[in-house]
Coordinates of C-alpha atoms in Angstrom, one line a residue:
M91 CA 58.0 120.2 148.9
N92 CA 61.4 118.4 148.5
N93 CA 64.0 120.8 147.2
V94 CA 66.7 118.2 146.5
A95 CA 69.1 119.7 143.9
T96 CA 69.8 117.6 140.8
A97 CA 73.4 117.4 139.5
P98 CA 73.9 119.3 136.3
S99 CA 74.0 117.2 133.1
N100 CA 77.3 116.9 131.3
V101 CA 75.6 116.5 127.9
T102 CA 76.6 120.1 127.0
L103 CA 80.3 119.5 128.0
D104 CA 81.6 120.0 124.4
D105 CA 79.3 122.7 123.2
H106 CA 82.1 125.2 123.5
V107 CA 83.9 123.3 120.7
E108 CA 81.3 124.4 118.2
E109 CA 81.8 128.0 119.3
D110 CA 85.6 127.6 119.0
L111 CA 85.3 126.2 115.4
A112 CA 83.1 129.2 114.4
R113 CA 85.9 131.5 115.5
F114 CA 88.6 129.6 113.6
L115 CA 86.5 129.5 110.4
S116 CA 86.9 133.1 109.5
L117 CA 87.5 134.5 106.0
E118 CA 89.1 137.6 107.5
K119 CA 91.4 135.9 110.0
P120 CA 91.4 132.1 109.5
T121 CA 92.9 129.9 112.2
S122 CA 93.9 126.4 111.1
F123 CA 93.2 123.7 113.7
F124 CA 93.5 120.0 114.7
L125 CA 90.3 118.9 116.4
F126 CA 90.9 115.9 118.6
A127 CA 87.7 113.8 118.4
G128 CA 87.9 110.4 120.1
A129 CA 85.5 107.5 119.6
G130 CA 81.9 108.3 119.7
S131 CA 82.5 112.0 120.3
G132 CA 80.1 113.2 117.6
K133 CA 82.8 114.6 115.2
T134 CA 80.4 114.3 112.2
R135 CA 77.9 116.5 114.0
S136 CA 80.6 119.0 114.7
L137 CA 81.8 118.9 111.1
V138 CA 78.2 119.5 109.8
N139 CA 77.6 122.3 112.3
A140 CA 80.9 123.9 111.2
L141 CA 79.8 123.7 107.5
N142 CA 76.4 125.1 108.4
Y143 CA 78.1 128.0 110.2
I144 CA 80.2 128.8 107.1
A145 CA 77.1 128.7 104.9
K146 CA 75.2 131.0 107.2
T147 CA 78.0 133.5 107.6
Y148 CA 79.8 133.6 104.2
R149 CA 77.5 132.0 101.6
D150 CA 77.0 135.2 99.6
T151 CA 80.6 136.3 99.8
L152 CA 81.9 132.9 98.7
R153 CA 79.3 132.5 95.9
L154 CA 80.1 136.0 94.5
R155 CA 83.7 134.9 93.9
G156 CA 83.0 131.4 92.9
R157 CA 84.6 129.9 96.0
Q158 CA 83.6 126.7 97.8
V159 CA 84.3 124.7 101.0
A160 CA 86.1 121.4 100.5
V161 CA 85.6 118.4 102.8
I162 CA 87.7 115.2 102.5
T163 CA 86.3 112.0 104.2
Y164 CA 87.6 108.5 104.1
T165 CA 84.7 106.5 102.6
N166 CA 81.9 107.1 100.1
A167 CA 79.4 106.3 102.9
A168 CA 80.8 109.1 105.0
C169 CA 80.6 111.5 102.0
D170 CA 77.0 110.5 101.5
E171 CA 76.2 111.1 105.1
I172 CA 77.7 114.6 105.3
T173 CA 76.2 115.5 101.9
R174 CA 72.7 114.4 103.2
R175 CA 73.1 116.3 106.5
T176 CA 74.1 119.5 104.7
E177 CA 71.0 119.1 102.4
Y178 CA 73.1 118.6 99.2
D179 CA 74.3 122.2 99.4
P180 CA 76.4 123.0 96.3
L181 CA 78.6 125.3 98.4
F182 CA 80.3 122.2 99.8
V183 CA 82.5 119.8 97.8
V184 CA 82.4 116.6 99.9
S185 CA 84.5 113.8 98.5
T186 CA 87.0 111.0 99.2
I187 CA 90.7 111.8 99.0
H188 CA 91.2 110.1 95.6
S189 CA 88.1 111.8 94.1
F190 CA 89.2 115.2 95.4
A191 CA 92.8 114.8 94.2
W192 CA 91.6 113.9 90.8
S193 CA 89.1 116.9 90.6
Q194 CA 92.1 119.2 91.2
I195 CA 94.5 117.8 88.6
Q196 CA 91.9 116.7 86.0
G197 CA 92.5 118.6 82.7
F198 CA 96.2 119.5 83.5
N199 CA 97.1 117.0 80.8
A200 CA 100.5 118.5 79.8
D201 CA 101.6 118.7 83.4
I202 CA 100.4 115.1 84.2
R203 CA 102.2 113.9 81.1
A204 CA 105.5 115.6 82.2
W205 CA 105.2 114.2 85.7
L206 CA 104.5 110.7 84.4
K207 CA 107.4 110.9 81.9
D208 CA 109.8 111.9 84.6
N209 CA 108.5 109.3 87.0
L210 CA 108.5 106.5 84.5
Q211 CA 112.1 107.4 83.4
R212 CA 113.2 107.3 87.0
E213 CA 111.5 103.9 87.6
I214 CA 113.0 102.4 84.4
A215 CA 116.5 103.8 85.4
D216 CA 116.2 102.2 88.8
L217 CA 115.2 98.8 87.3
Q218 CA 118.0 99.0 84.8
F219 CA 120.5 99.8 87.6
E220 CA 119.2 96.7 89.5
E221 CA 119.4 94.6 86.3
E222 CA 123.1 95.7 85.8
K223 CA 123.9 94.7 89.4
G224 CA 121.9 91.4 89.2
R225 CA 122.5 88.1 87.5
A226 CA 121.3 87.3 84.0
G227 CA 118.8 84.4 83.7
T228 CA 117.4 84.6 87.2
K229 CA 113.7 84.9 88.0
A230 CA 114.4 88.4 89.4
S231 CA 116.0 89.4 86.0
V232 CA 113.0 88.1 84.1
A233 CA 110.6 90.1 86.4
R234 CA 112.7 93.2 86.0
Q235 CA 112.8 92.9 82.2
A236 CA 109.0 92.5 82.1
Q237 CA 108.6 95.6 84.3
I238 CA 111.0 97.6 82.2
E239 CA 109.2 96.5 79.1
S240 CA 105.7 97.5 80.4
K241 CA 107.0 100.8 81.7
Q242 CA 108.8 101.6 78.5
R243 CA 105.7 100.8 76.5
R244 CA 103.7 103.2 78.7
L245 CA 106.4 105.8 78.3
D246 CA 106.4 105.5 74.5
R247 CA 102.6 106.0 74.4
L248 CA 102.6 109.1 76.6
A249 CA 103.1 111.5 73.7
G250 CA 100.0 110.2 71.9
I251 CA 97.7 110.6 74.9
K252 CA 95.7 113.8 74.7
T253 CA 93.5 113.4 77.8
F254 CA 94.2 111.4 81.0
T255 CA 91.3 109.7 82.8
Y256 CA 90.7 108.2 86.2
N257 CA 87.9 106.4 88.0
P258 CA 88.1 106.3 91.8
S259 CA 86.1 103.1 91.9
G260 CA 87.5 101.3 88.9
D261 CA 90.6 99.5 87.8
N262 CA 91.9 102.2 85.4
R263 CA 93.4 99.7 82.9
E264 CA 92.9 102.0 79.9
R265 CA 96.0 103.3 78.2
N266 CA 95.2 106.9 79.2
A267 CA 94.2 106.1 82.8
L268 CA 96.1 107.0 86.0
N269 CA 96.2 104.5 88.9
H270 CA 95.1 105.3 92.4
S271 CA 98.5 106.0 93.9
E272 CA 99.5 108.2 91.0
V273 CA 96.6 110.5 91.5
I274 CA 97.6 111.2 95.1
K275 CA 101.3 111.5 94.2
I276 CA 100.6 113.9 91.3
F277 CA 98.3 116.2 93.3
S278 CA 100.8 116.3 96.2
A279 CA 103.7 117.0 93.8
F280 CA 101.7 119.8 92.1
L281 CA 100.8 121.4 95.4
L282 CA 104.5 121.3 96.5
G283 CA 106.1 122.3 93.2
K284 CA 103.7 124.7 91.5
P285 CA 103.2 128.0 93.4
L286 CA 100.5 129.0 90.9
M287 CA 98.5 125.8 91.7
Q288 CA 98.8 126.6 95.4
R289 CA 97.3 130.1 94.8
I290 CA 94.6 128.7 92.6
F291 CA 93.8 126.0 95.1
V292 CA 93.6 128.5 98.1
E293 CA 91.5 130.9 96.1
K294 CA 89.0 128.2 95.2
F295 CA 88.9 126.6 98.7
P296 CA 89.6 129.1 101.5
F297 CA 88.4 126.3 103.9
L298 CA 89.5 122.6 103.7
L299 CA 88.3 120.2 106.4
I300 CA 89.7 116.7 106.5
D301 CA 87.9 114.0 108.5
E302 CA 89.9 110.9 109.7
S303 CA 93.1 113.0 109.1
Q304 CA 95.2 110.4 110.9
D305 CA 94.4 107.9 108.0
T306 CA 94.8 110.4 105.2
S307 CA 97.8 109.8 102.9
R308 CA 100.9 111.2 104.6
A309 CA 102.2 112.6 101.3
L310 CA 99.1 114.7 100.8
I311 CA 98.9 115.8 104.5
D312 CA 102.6 116.9 104.2
A313 CA 101.8 118.9 101.1
L314 CA 98.8 120.6 102.6
L315 CA 100.8 121.6 105.7
V316 CA 103.2 123.4 103.3
V317 CA 100.4 125.1 101.5
Q318 CA 98.8 126.2 104.8
K319 CA 102.1 127.7 106.1
A320 CA 102.6 129.6 102.8
H321 CA 99.0 131.0 102.8
A322 CA 98.1 131.1 106.5
E323 CA 96.5 134.5 106.3
R324 CA 93.9 133.4 103.7
F325 CA 93.6 129.6 104.0
C326 CA 92.1 127.5 106.9
L327 CA 93.1 123.9 107.1
G328 CA 91.0 121.9 109.6
L329 CA 92.2 118.4 110.5
I330 CA 89.8 116.2 112.5
G331 CA 90.8 112.9 114.0
D332 CA 92.3 110.7 116.7
T333 CA 95.8 109.2 116.5
M334 CA 94.6 106.2 118.5
Q335 CA 92.2 105.3 115.7
R336 CA 94.8 105.3 112.9
I337 CA 94.4 101.9 111.2
Y338 CA 96.0 102.2 107.8
P339 CA 99.8 102.0 107.3
D340 CA 99.9 104.9 104.8
G341 CA 98.3 107.3 107.2
K342 CA 100.5 109.9 108.9
E343 CA 102.0 108.6 112.1
R344 CA 101.8 110.8 115.2
I345 CA 100.1 113.5 113.3
E346 CA 99.5 115.6 116.4
R347 CA 103.2 116.1 116.8
E348 CA 103.4 117.7 113.3
I349 CA 100.8 120.4 114.2
P350 CA 102.4 123.9 114.2
Q351 CA 102.3 125.8 117.4
S352 CA 100.3 128.6 115.8
W353 CA 97.3 126.2 115.2
A354 CA 94.4 125.7 117.5
T355 CA 94.0 122.3 119.1
P356 CA 90.4 122.0 120.4
E357 CA 89.3 118.7 122.0
K358 CA 86.0 116.9 122.3
K359 CA 85.9 115.0 125.6
L360 CA 82.4 113.5 125.7
N361 CA 81.7 110.0 124.4
H362 CA 78.1 109.9 123.2
R363 CA 78.1 106.2 122.1
C364 CA 79.5 103.9 124.7
P365 CA 78.0 102.9 128.1
Q366 CA 80.0 104.1 131.1
R367 CA 81.7 100.8 131.7
V368 CA 83.1 100.7 128.2
V369 CA 84.3 104.3 128.4
R370 CA 86.3 103.5 131.5
L371 CA 87.8 100.5 129.7
I372 CA 88.9 102.4 126.6
N373 CA 90.4 105.2 128.8
Q374 CA 92.5 102.6 130.5
I375 CA 93.5 101.1 127.1
R376 CA 95.0 104.3 125.9
G377 CA 96.2 105.6 129.3
S378 CA 99.8 104.5 128.7
V379 CA 99.9 106.2 125.4
D380 CA 98.6 109.8 125.8
N381 CA 96.6 112.0 128.2
H382 CA 93.3 112.0 126.2
K383 CA 90.5 110.8 128.5
Q384 CA 86.9 110.8 127.6
E385 CA 83.9 111.2 129.8
S386 CA 80.7 109.1 129.3
R387 CA 77.4 110.9 129.1
D388 CA 75.8 110.8 132.5
D389 CA 72.5 109.8 130.9
R390 CA 74.1 106.7 129.4
P391 CA 73.6 103.3 131.2
E392 CA 76.4 101.6 133.1
G393 CA 76.6 98.8 130.6
W394 CA 78.7 95.6 130.7
A395 CA 82.2 94.6 129.7
R396 CA 83.6 91.1 130.2
L397 CA 86.9 89.4 129.3
F398 CA 86.8 85.7 128.6
V399 CA 90.2 84.0 128.6
F400 CA 90.9 80.5 127.4
P401 CA 94.0 78.5 126.5
V402 CA 95.2 79.1 122.9
D403 CA 94.9 75.4 122.2
A404 CA 91.3 75.1 123.4
P405 CA 89.3 72.7 121.3
D406 CA 86.1 73.7 119.5
K407 CA 86.6 77.5 119.7
P408 CA 83.2 78.3 118.0
A409 CA 81.5 76.4 120.8
L410 CA 83.3 78.4 123.4
E411 CA 82.4 81.6 121.7
Q412 CA 78.7 80.5 121.7
R413 CA 78.9 79.8 125.4
A414 CA 80.4 83.2 126.0
R415 CA 77.4 84.8 124.1
D416 CA 75.0 82.7 126.2
Y417 CA 76.8 84.0 129.4
M418 CA 76.4 87.6 128.1
A419 CA 72.7 87.0 127.5
R420 CA 72.2 85.8 131.1
L421 CA 74.4 88.7 132.5
T422 CA 72.7 91.5 130.5
G423 CA 69.2 90.0 130.2
D424 CA 69.6 90.7 126.5
Q425 CA 68.6 87.5 124.7
D426 CA 69.9 88.8 121.3
W427 CA 73.4 87.9 122.5
I428 CA 72.5 84.2 121.9
D429 CA 72.1 84.8 118.2
A430 CA 75.5 85.4 116.5
D431 CA 73.7 87.2 113.7
K432 CA 72.5 89.8 116.1
C433 CA 76.0 90.5 117.5
K434 CA 78.8 92.2 115.8
I435 CA 81.7 89.8 116.0
L436 CA 85.1 91.6 115.4
T437 CA 88.6 90.4 115.0
L438 CA 91.5 92.7 115.8
E439 CA 93.1 92.0 112.5
H440 CA 92.4 90.1 109.3
H441 CA 94.5 86.9 109.7
M442 CA 91.9 85.2 111.9
A443 CA 89.1 86.1 109.4
A444 CA 91.2 84.8 106.5
R445 CA 91.8 81.5 108.3
R446 CA 88.2 81.0 109.2
M447 CA 86.8 82.1 105.9
G448 CA 89.2 80.2 103.7
F449 CA 91.6 82.6 102.0
L450 CA 94.6 82.2 104.4
Q451 CA 97.1 81.4 101.7
M452 CA 96.2 84.5 99.7
F453 CA 96.3 86.6 102.8
E454 CA 99.7 85.5 103.9
A455 CA 101.0 86.0 100.4
L456 CA 100.0 89.6 100.1
A457 CA 99.2 91.2 103.4
S458 CA 102.7 91.2 104.7
V459 CA 104.0 93.6 102.1
D460 CA 103.6 97.2 103.2
D461 CA 103.2 98.5 99.6
Y462 CA 100.2 96.1 99.1
R463 CA 98.6 95.8 102.5
T464 CA 96.1 98.8 102.5
S465 CA 94.8 98.2 99.0
F466 CA 94.7 94.5 99.4
L467 CA 92.5 94.8 102.6
D468 CA 90.2 97.5 101.1
G469 CA 89.7 95.5 97.9
S470 CA 91.4 97.9 95.5
F471 CA 94.6 96.0 94.9
A472 CA 94.8 95.5 91.1
P473 CA 96.1 91.9 90.9
A474 CA 93.4 90.8 93.4
R475 CA 90.7 92.8 91.7
F476 CA 91.6 91.2 88.4
F477 CA 90.4 87.9 89.9
T478 CA 87.5 89.3 92.0
H479 CA 86.0 91.6 89.3
Y480 CA 86.7 89.8 86.0
I481 CA 87.5 86.1 86.5
L482 CA 85.2 85.4 89.4
P483 CA 82.0 86.9 87.9
L484 CA 82.7 85.2 84.5
V485 CA 83.4 81.8 86.0
T486 CA 80.4 82.1 88.4
A487 CA 78.1 83.1 85.5
Q488 CA 79.4 80.2 83.3
K489 CA 78.9 77.6 86.0
K490 CA 75.3 78.9 86.6
G491 CA 74.6 78.8 82.8
D492 CA 73.9 82.6 82.9
K493 CA 74.9 83.5 79.4
F494 CA 73.6 87.1 79.9
A495 CA 75.9 87.8 82.9
A496 CA 78.9 86.1 81.2
T497 CA 78.4 88.1 78.1
K498 CA 78.1 91.3 80.1
V499 CA 81.4 90.8 81.8
V500 CA 83.3 90.1 78.6
R501 CA 81.6 92.9 76.6
E502 CA 82.4 95.5 79.2
S503 CA 85.9 94.3 80.1
S504 CA 87.6 92.3 77.4
P505 CA 90.1 94.0 75.0
L506 CA 88.9 91.5 72.4
L507 CA 85.6 93.3 72.2
S508 CA 86.7 96.9 73.1
K509 CA 85.5 99.8 71.0
E510 CA 89.1 100.4 69.9
T511 CA 89.5 96.8 68.7
L512 CA 86.1 96.6 66.9
K513 CA 86.4 100.1 65.4
G514 CA 87.1 99.6 61.7
N515 CA 87.3 95.8 62.1
D516 CA 85.6 94.2 59.1
K517 CA 85.3 90.9 60.9
P518 CA 83.5 91.5 64.2
I519 CA 82.1 88.0 64.2
A520 CA 85.6 86.6 64.2
Q521 CA 86.4 88.7 67.3
L522 CA 83.3 87.3 69.0
R523 CA 84.5 83.8 68.2
N524 CA 87.9 84.6 69.7
A525 CA 86.2 85.8 72.9
Q526 CA 84.1 82.7 73.1
A527 CA 87.2 80.6 72.5
G528 CA 88.9 82.4 75.3
I529 CA 86.0 81.7 77.6
D530 CA 85.9 78.0 76.7
S531 CA 89.7 77.7 77.2
L532 CA 89.4 79.3 80.6
M533 CA 86.5 77.1 81.8
A534 CA 88.4 74.0 80.7
L535 CA 90.8 74.7 83.5
W536 CA 88.2 73.4 86.0
A537 CA 88.0 70.0 84.3
N538 CA 90.6 68.6 86.6
G539 CA 89.6 70.4 89.8
D540 CA 90.3 73.8 91.3
P541 CA 93.0 75.6 89.2
T542 CA 95.6 77.9 90.7
C543 CA 95.6 81.6 90.0
A544 CA 98.8 81.1 88.0
A545 CA 97.1 78.7 85.7
I546 CA 94.3 81.1 85.1
A547 CA 96.6 84.1 84.6
A548 CA 98.7 82.1 82.1
N549 CA 95.6 81.1 80.2
I550 CA 94.4 84.8 80.0
V551 CA 97.8 85.9 78.8
D552 CA 97.5 83.4 75.9
S553 CA 93.9 84.2 75.0
N554 CA 94.0 88.0 75.7
L555 CA 90.5 87.6 77.1
F556 CA 91.3 90.3 79.7
S557 CA 94.1 92.8 80.4
I558 CA 96.4 91.6 83.2
P559 CA 97.9 94.2 85.6
D560 CA 101.6 94.8 84.7
N561 CA 103.0 93.7 88.1
L562 CA 101.0 90.5 88.0
K563 CA 102.3 89.8 84.5
A564 CA 105.9 90.4 85.6
A565 CA 105.4 88.0 88.5
L566 CA 103.9 85.4 86.1
A567 CA 106.9 85.8 83.8
A568 CA 109.3 85.2 86.7
K569 CA 107.3 82.2 87.9
R570 CA 107.3 80.6 84.4
A571 CA 111.0 81.3 83.8
A572 CA 113.4 78.5 84.0
P573 CA 115.7 78.7 87.1
A574 CA 119.1 80.2 86.6
D575 CA 122.0 77.9 85.7
T576 CA 123.2 77.8 89.3
L577 CA 121.5 78.1 92.6
D578 CA 124.1 80.7 93.6
D579 CA 122.8 83.1 91.0
E580 CA 119.2 82.9 92.3
E581 CA 120.4 83.4 95.8
A582 CA 122.6 86.3 94.9
D583 CA 119.8 88.0 92.8
P584 CA 116.5 87.1 94.5
V585 CA 113.2 88.6 93.3
S586 CA 111.9 91.7 95.1
E587 CA 109.6 91.4 98.1
Q588 CA 106.8 92.6 95.9
I589 CA 107.3 90.1 93.1
A590 CA 107.9 87.3 95.6
A591 CA 104.5 88.1 97.2
L592 CA 102.8 88.1 93.8
I593 CA 104.4 84.7 92.9
A594 CA 103.1 83.3 96.2
F595 CA 99.7 84.7 95.3
L596 CA 99.7 83.0 92.0
D597 CA 100.3 79.7 93.8
C598 CA 97.0 80.1 95.6
P599 CA 94.0 78.0 94.5
F600 CA 91.2 80.0 92.8
S601 CA 88.7 78.8 95.4
E602 CA 90.2 81.4 97.8
I603 CA 89.1 84.3 95.6
A604 CA 85.3 84.1 96.4
P605 CA 85.7 84.2 100.2
Y606 CA 88.2 87.1 99.9
A607 CA 85.8 89.0 97.7
A608 CA 83.0 88.5 100.2
Y609 CA 85.3 89.7 103.0
V610 CA 86.4 92.9 101.4
A611 CA 82.8 93.6 100.4
H612 CA 81.9 93.3 104.2
E613 CA 79.6 90.4 103.4
A614 CA 81.3 88.2 106.0
P615 CA 79.7 87.0 109.3
F616 CA 82.3 89.0 111.2
D617 CA 84.4 92.1 110.5
T618 CA 87.5 93.9 111.5
H619 CA 88.4 97.4 112.7
Q620 CA 88.6 98.7 109.1
G621 CA 85.1 97.6 108.2
V622 CA 83.4 99.1 111.3
K623 CA 85.4 102.3 111.6
G624 CA 82.9 105.1 112.6
L625 CA 80.1 102.6 113.1
E626 CA 78.4 101.4 116.3
F627 CA 76.5 98.3 117.5
E628 CA 74.5 97.3 120.5
R629 CA 76.5 94.2 121.4
V630 CA 80.1 93.6 120.3
M631 CA 82.2 90.5 120.7
V632 CA 86.0 90.9 119.9
L633 CA 88.0 87.8 119.2
M634 CA 91.7 87.7 119.9
D635 CA 93.8 84.7 119.1
D636 CA 97.6 84.8 118.6
G637 CA 97.4 81.1 117.7
E638 CA 95.3 82.0 114.6
A639 CA 97.0 85.3 113.9
R640 CA 100.4 83.7 114.4
G641 CA 102.0 87.0 115.5
F642 CA 101.3 88.5 112.1
L643 CA 102.0 92.2 112.7
F644 CA 100.0 92.1 116.0
G645 CA 100.4 90.5 119.4
Y646 CA 97.4 90.1 121.7
D647 CA 99.4 88.2 124.4
K648 CA 101.8 91.2 124.6
L649 CA 99.0 93.6 125.0
L650 CA 97.3 91.5 127.6
G651 CA 100.5 90.7 129.6
A652 CA 101.0 87.1 128.8
K653 CA 104.2 87.7 126.8
A654 CA 107.0 90.2 127.1
P655 CA 107.8 92.6 124.2
T656 CA 110.4 91.2 121.8
A657 CA 113.8 92.7 121.2
A658 CA 112.5 94.2 118.0
D659 CA 109.7 95.9 119.8
I660 CA 112.1 97.3 122.4
K661 CA 114.4 98.6 119.7
N662 CA 111.6 100.1 117.7
A663 CA 110.2 101.8 120.8
Q664 CA 113.7 103.3 121.6
E665 CA 114.0 104.6 118.1
G666 CA 110.5 106.1 118.2
K667 CA 109.1 103.6 115.7
E668 CA 105.8 101.8 115.8
T669 CA 105.8 98.4 117.5
S670 CA 103.4 95.5 117.2
L671 CA 102.1 96.5 120.7
D672 CA 101.3 100.0 119.4
R673 CA 99.3 98.5 116.5
T674 CA 97.5 96.0 118.6
R675 CA 96.5 98.6 121.2
R676 CA 95.1 100.9 118.6
L677 CA 93.0 98.2 117.0
F678 CA 91.8 97.0 120.4
Y679 CA 90.7 100.6 121.2
V680 CA 88.8 100.9 117.9
T681 CA 87.0 97.6 118.3
C682 CA 86.0 98.1 121.9
S683 CA 84.7 101.6 121.3
R684 CA 82.1 100.3 118.8
A685 CA 79.8 99.0 121.7
R686 CA 76.7 100.9 122.6
S687 CA 75.4 98.5 125.3
S688 CA 77.6 95.6 126.1
L689 CA 81.1 94.3 125.2
A690 CA 82.5 90.8 125.3
L691 CA 86.2 90.3 124.7
L692 CA 87.4 86.7 124.1
A693 CA 91.1 86.0 124.2
Y694 CA 92.9 82.7 123.5
S695 CA 96.2 83.0 125.3
S696 CA 99.3 81.0 125.9
D697 CA 99.1 82.0 129.6
P698 CA 95.5 82.7 130.7
A699 CA 96.6 83.2 134.3
A700 CA 99.0 85.9 133.3
V701 CA 96.4 87.7 131.3
R702 CA 94.0 87.7 134.3
A703 CA 96.7 89.1 136.6
H704 CA 97.7 91.8 134.1
V705 CA 94.3 93.2 133.2
V706 CA 93.3 93.2 136.9
A707 CA 96.6 94.9 138.0
N708 CA 96.2 97.5 135.3
R709 CA 92.6 98.1 136.3
W710 CA 91.2 97.2 132.9
F711 CA 88.9 94.7 134.6
E712 CA 87.8 93.7 138.1
E713 CA 88.4 90.1 139.2
D714 CA 84.7 89.1 138.7
E715 CA 84.8 90.6 135.1
V716 CA 87.4 88.1 133.9
V717 CA 85.8 84.7 133.0
S718 CA 87.9 81.6 132.5
D719 CA 85.2 79.0 133.2
F720 CA 81.4 78.9 132.8
P721 CA 79.1 78.1 135.7

């Protein structure tokens, strides 16, 4: 009989992490922790196991005192998954950050009113100060005055609002509604400034676990760190994440450095998702940043990774990408590579998708502004939603002759037909006629071709068919204003970056709205790192093209060695600030780590030979894994 010993499997490598978490999750002696969980490490499983442990150990104790366990995740899909896997147990409150923040401040109407009053007064004072420094008659002055007027109007209405409302999935245009950023700011401010609320919060939730903590609002993370420090003996804060997978600009940079020394820092080392070849690649990608290295499961296949490199000015790029997929099909024996619909095609960032789908002008107008970027790219930016959720559905329905759909949009969203307007109105038929006149006036804009967003917004202002977001209205006012008497005045008092971006957005043709709406709804043929975060696919193709991205926040040629870092990159690195290289490397890591079987990277570079030399010298790829020509 052959007694050849078999090597022990590494599948149980991280089992001790579950035991560690059980020790930390103690009502008697809680230990707050940061769990490092890299790509494909099974963090959702660990989170669910931790919740099940709490339920098994402390259910009766918690229920007796009306206490619960809070879990914050980044998306509704993640909430649904965790809720399902914990069998809808009411002991757990699983929600997105905005929903959770609102659940904690809802009903504190007097406190919310006081916060809003103070905040609005400060914002108005800042605008008035800018107005005093500025020049009368400029577009910037017109925008400021419009903003002051809208904020003052809201301030004047505060005293009459009895109850504030908020919808995490809506536009929150009602007079008594809070917007998305206000909910996070108010909750964070209450936690920091109200010791009683801290005590109530900790008593209600002795355990708070935050998934994707590196992308959670830095203001809220900072507030929770303060709460944990003040109540360490009775409150366990568990942060789960991976700094290399931070993709949103309002997340907390370098969160691991902020973790107190008294916290536990367990780490999951096993990658359950990727084949062994891809795990080696992503370890090399992050090797120059930190010491976190993953192991691939020894029962996972070797898999494939190939880098295709072509000149940035290569003609017919879609044809090259198809030939690369054909190559992968021959290499892997997986014929599904041939069909683009059966591959997940990713771009490292959105600029390339915007160009290829047809909303480039809109993207370049708004995505460069830090204050707008996250909400614009996740579809929640109010000025963009005004067009995607009101104008687009109405225009589409009208063009199709679908009167039912058109009527539904207007009945649900038009102030002309709101309950407040119709209540006590003895001429409802006249209001219906006004609404129809507004629709007719709007649709007349298409008589001469594709109108601009500015023409549509101006039309809506005149008809009052829909409510326009205040910042968009201010930008429209600035755009429509006559220029100042002298060019010197305009140059000395330019509009703000935010208003300038909205003016540029208003110049966009309306035809860009539909492809943008499809993109943020993840209905596009390819996706980016944001859209696939936490997901996995058998075959992944990543497209990198500085020519199409135009160096917009990212630099693939820098990452791949074809270009040297810029002076700004060097200066930022010396000052400990984020560089375009940092951003690009993180997104590259996220996209590569989605692959379950095989990975194709396709780079269009200004110096293909330098890319080949760099990736081989840095041991990202072997010589025969870099393809510059097809057999």
